[in-house]
PDB file of C-alpha atoms in Angstrom:
ATOM      1  CA  UNK X   1     -98.322-165.731 -72.316  1.00  0.00           C
ATOM      2  CA  UNK X   2     -95.188-164.396 -73.892  1.00  0.00           C
ATOM      3  CA  UNK X   3     -94.520-160.707 -74.502  1.00  0.00           C
ATOM      4  CA  UNK X   4     -91.675-159.184 -76.417  1.00  0.00           C
ATOM      5  CA  UNK X   5     -90.197-155.768 -77.059  1.00  0.00           C
ATOM      6  CA  UNK X   6     -88.089-157.445 -79.737  1.00  0.00           C
ATOM      7  CA  UNK X   7     -88.679-156.668 -83.420  1.00  0.00           C
ATOM      8  CA  UNK X   8     -89.635-160.341 -83.779  1.00  0.00           C
ATOM      9  CA  UNK X   9     -93.319-161.178 -83.636  1.00  0.00           C
ATOM     10  CA  UNK X  10     -94.285-162.295 -80.091  1.00  0.00           C
ATOM     11  CA  UNK X  11     -94.983-165.900 -81.152  1.00  0.00           C
ATOM     12  CA  UNK X  12     -91.656-166.141 -82.977  1.00  0.00           C
ATOM     13  CA  UNK X  13     -89.933-164.671 -79.930  1.00  0.00           C
ATOM     14  CA  UNK X  14     -91.520-167.311 -77.667  1.00  0.00           C
ATOM     15  CA  UNK X  15     -90.487-170.135 -79.987  1.00  0.00           C
ATOM     16  CA  UNK X  16     -86.956-168.737 -80.100  1.00  0.00           C
ATOM     17  CA  UNK X  17     -86.764-168.607 -76.293  1.00  0.00           C
ATOM     18  CA  UNK X  18     -88.086-172.141 -75.896  1.00  0.00           C
ATOM     19  CA  UNK X  19     -85.951-173.737 -78.600  1.00  0.00           C
ATOM     20  CA  UNK X  20     -82.801-172.043 -77.353  1.00  0.00           C
ATOM     21  CA  UNK X  21     -83.699-173.035 -73.778  1.00  0.00           C
ATOM     22  CA  UNK X  22     -83.021-169.541 -72.494  1.00  0.00           C
ATOM     23  CA  UNK X  23     -86.017-169.851 -70.180  1.00  0.00           C
ATOM     24  CA  UNK X  24     -86.695-172.898 -68.005  1.00  0.00           C
ATOM     25  CA  UNK X  25     -89.703-175.093 -68.725  1.00  0.00           C
ATOM     26  CA  UNK X  26     -92.190-175.173 -65.861  1.00  0.00           C
ATOM     27  CA  UNK X  27     -95.034-177.600 -65.387  1.00  0.00           C
ATOM     28  CA  UNK X  28     -98.316-177.222 -63.536  1.00  0.00           C
ATOM     29  CA  UNK X  29    -101.308-179.417 -62.707  1.00  0.00           C
ATOM     30  CA  UNK X  30    -104.625-177.581 -62.978  1.00  0.00           C
ATOM     31  CA  UNK X  31    -106.912-180.367 -61.718  1.00  0.00           C
ATOM     32  CA  UNK X  32    -106.031-181.860 -58.330  1.00  0.00           C
ATOM     33  CA  UNK X  33    -108.430-183.410 -55.786  1.00  0.00           C
ATOM     34  CA  UNK X  34    -107.680-183.897 -52.085  1.00  0.00           C
ATOM     35  CA  UNK X  35    -109.316-185.850 -49.285  1.00  0.00           C
ATOM     36  CA  UNK X  36    -111.786-182.965 -48.996  1.00  0.00           C
ATOM     37  CA  UNK X  37    -113.553-184.572 -51.977  1.00  0.00           C
ATOM     38  CA  UNK X  38    -112.639-187.771 -53.824  1.00  0.00           C
ATOM     39  CA  UNK X  39    -108.838-187.552 -53.667  1.00  0.00           C
ATOM     40  CA  UNK X  40    -106.591-189.907 -51.725  1.00  0.00           C
ATOM     41  CA  UNK X  41    -104.093-187.337 -50.388  1.00  0.00           C
ATOM     42  CA  UNK X  42    -104.481-184.459 -47.966  1.00  0.00           C
ATOM     43  CA  UNK X  43    -103.789-180.949 -49.279  1.00  0.00           C
ATOM     44  CA  UNK X  44    -100.403-180.948 -47.486  1.00  0.00           C
ATOM     45  CA  UNK X  45     -99.490-184.319 -49.033  1.00  0.00           C
ATOM     46  CA  UNK X  46    -100.437-182.994 -52.486  1.00  0.00           C
ATOM     47  CA  UNK X  47     -98.166-179.993 -51.967  1.00  0.00           C
ATOM     48  CA  UNK X  48     -95.288-182.273 -50.961  1.00  0.00           C
ATOM     49  CA  UNK X  49     -95.885-184.529 -53.985  1.00  0.00           C
ATOM     50  CA  UNK X  50     -96.063-181.563 -56.350  1.00  0.00           C
ATOM     51  CA  UNK X  51     -92.884-180.121 -54.895  1.00  0.00           C
ATOM     52  CA  UNK X  52     -90.900-183.352 -55.200  1.00  0.00           C
ATOM     53  CA  UNK X  53     -92.260-183.800 -58.732  1.00  0.00           C
ATOM     54  CA  UNK X  54     -90.880-180.417 -59.759  1.00  0.00           C
ATOM     55  CA  UNK X  55     -94.213-178.733 -60.437  1.00  0.00           C
ATOM     56  CA  UNK X  56     -94.329-174.951 -60.161  1.00  0.00           C
ATOM     57  CA  UNK X  57     -98.083-174.765 -59.425  1.00  0.00           C
ATOM     58  CA  UNK X  58    -101.142-176.854 -58.669  1.00  0.00           C
ATOM     59  CA  UNK X  59    -104.821-175.987 -58.705  1.00  0.00           C
ATOM     60  CA  UNK X  60    -106.697-177.628 -55.858  1.00  0.00           C
ATOM     61  CA  UNK X  61    -110.132-178.243 -57.398  1.00  0.00           C
ATOM     62  CA  UNK X  62    -112.073-180.393 -54.953  1.00  0.00           C
ATOM     63  CA  UNK X  63    -115.729-181.181 -55.607  1.00  0.00           C
ATOM     64  CA  UNK X  64    -118.114-178.564 -54.172  1.00  0.00           C
ATOM     65  CA  UNK X  65    -115.719-177.292 -51.498  1.00  0.00           C
ATOM     66  CA  UNK X  66    -112.810-174.924 -51.020  1.00  0.00           C
ATOM     67  CA  UNK X  67    -112.077-176.147 -47.486  1.00  0.00           C
ATOM     68  CA  UNK X  68    -108.702-177.682 -48.356  1.00  0.00           C
ATOM     69  CA  UNK X  69    -107.249-174.644 -50.097  1.00  0.00           C
ATOM     70  CA  UNK X  70    -106.058-172.906 -46.934  1.00  0.00           C
ATOM     71  CA  UNK X  71    -104.203-176.066 -45.886  1.00  0.00           C
ATOM     72  CA  UNK X  72    -102.530-176.365 -49.297  1.00  0.00           C
ATOM     73  CA  UNK X  73    -101.517-172.698 -49.152  1.00  0.00           C
ATOM     74  CA  UNK X  74    -100.095-173.125 -45.651  1.00  0.00           C
ATOM     75  CA  UNK X  75     -98.148-176.209 -46.701  1.00  0.00           C
ATOM     76  CA  UNK X  76     -96.770-174.423 -49.770  1.00  0.00           C
ATOM     77  CA  UNK X  77     -95.760-171.403 -47.655  1.00  0.00           C
ATOM     78  CA  UNK X  78     -93.763-173.673 -45.353  1.00  0.00           C
ATOM     79  CA  UNK X  79     -91.680-175.196 -48.166  1.00  0.00           C
ATOM     80  CA  UNK X  80     -88.019-174.297 -48.043  1.00  0.00           C
ATOM     81  CA  UNK X  81     -87.351-174.714 -51.759  1.00  0.00           C
ATOM     82  CA  UNK X  82     -85.726-172.023 -53.871  1.00  0.00           C
ATOM     83  CA  UNK X  83     -88.733-171.781 -56.203  1.00  0.00           C
ATOM     84  CA  UNK X  84     -92.082-171.487 -54.410  1.00  0.00           C
ATOM     85  CA  UNK X  85     -94.951-173.796 -55.291  1.00  0.00           C
ATOM     86  CA  UNK X  86     -97.953-171.746 -56.312  1.00  0.00           C
ATOM     87  CA  UNK X  87    -101.432-172.823 -55.179  1.00  0.00           C
ATOM     88  CA  UNK X  88    -104.258-171.852 -57.522  1.00  0.00           C
ATOM     89  CA  UNK X  89    -107.597-171.911 -55.679  1.00  0.00           C
ATOM     90  CA  UNK X  90    -110.364-173.697 -57.564  1.00  0.00           C
ATOM     91  CA  UNK X  91    -113.515-175.719 -57.171  1.00  0.00           C
ATOM     92  CA  UNK X  92    -115.301-178.309 -59.290  1.00  0.00           C
ATOM     93  CA  UNK X  93    -119.024-177.675 -59.026  1.00  0.00           C
ATOM     94  CA  UNK X  94    -121.589-180.451 -59.325  1.00  0.00           C
ATOM     95  CA  UNK X  95    -124.532-179.828 -61.587  1.00  0.00           C
ATOM     96  CA  UNK X  96    -127.731-181.795 -61.571  1.00  0.00           C
TER      97      UNK X  96
END
């Protein structure tokens, strides 16, 4: 979301900021699975991969469990990077 106190309309202000590159582009992944469901990496490994890939946030959304979230949060808290990696807690629920 972009807010502006500028006389420009908020959408125009956002476009202006992005095209002039006065704010950095950040990328996130909102659908990540760990070994707590059908993923191939542990929560800590996912945090390390996201960090080295330059992501600013990931949502850990394992199937029917939130058990890995605390491990992802702990791994993100231990990173020594200038910009912290944000962990967004999530869950993918099965429906029959």
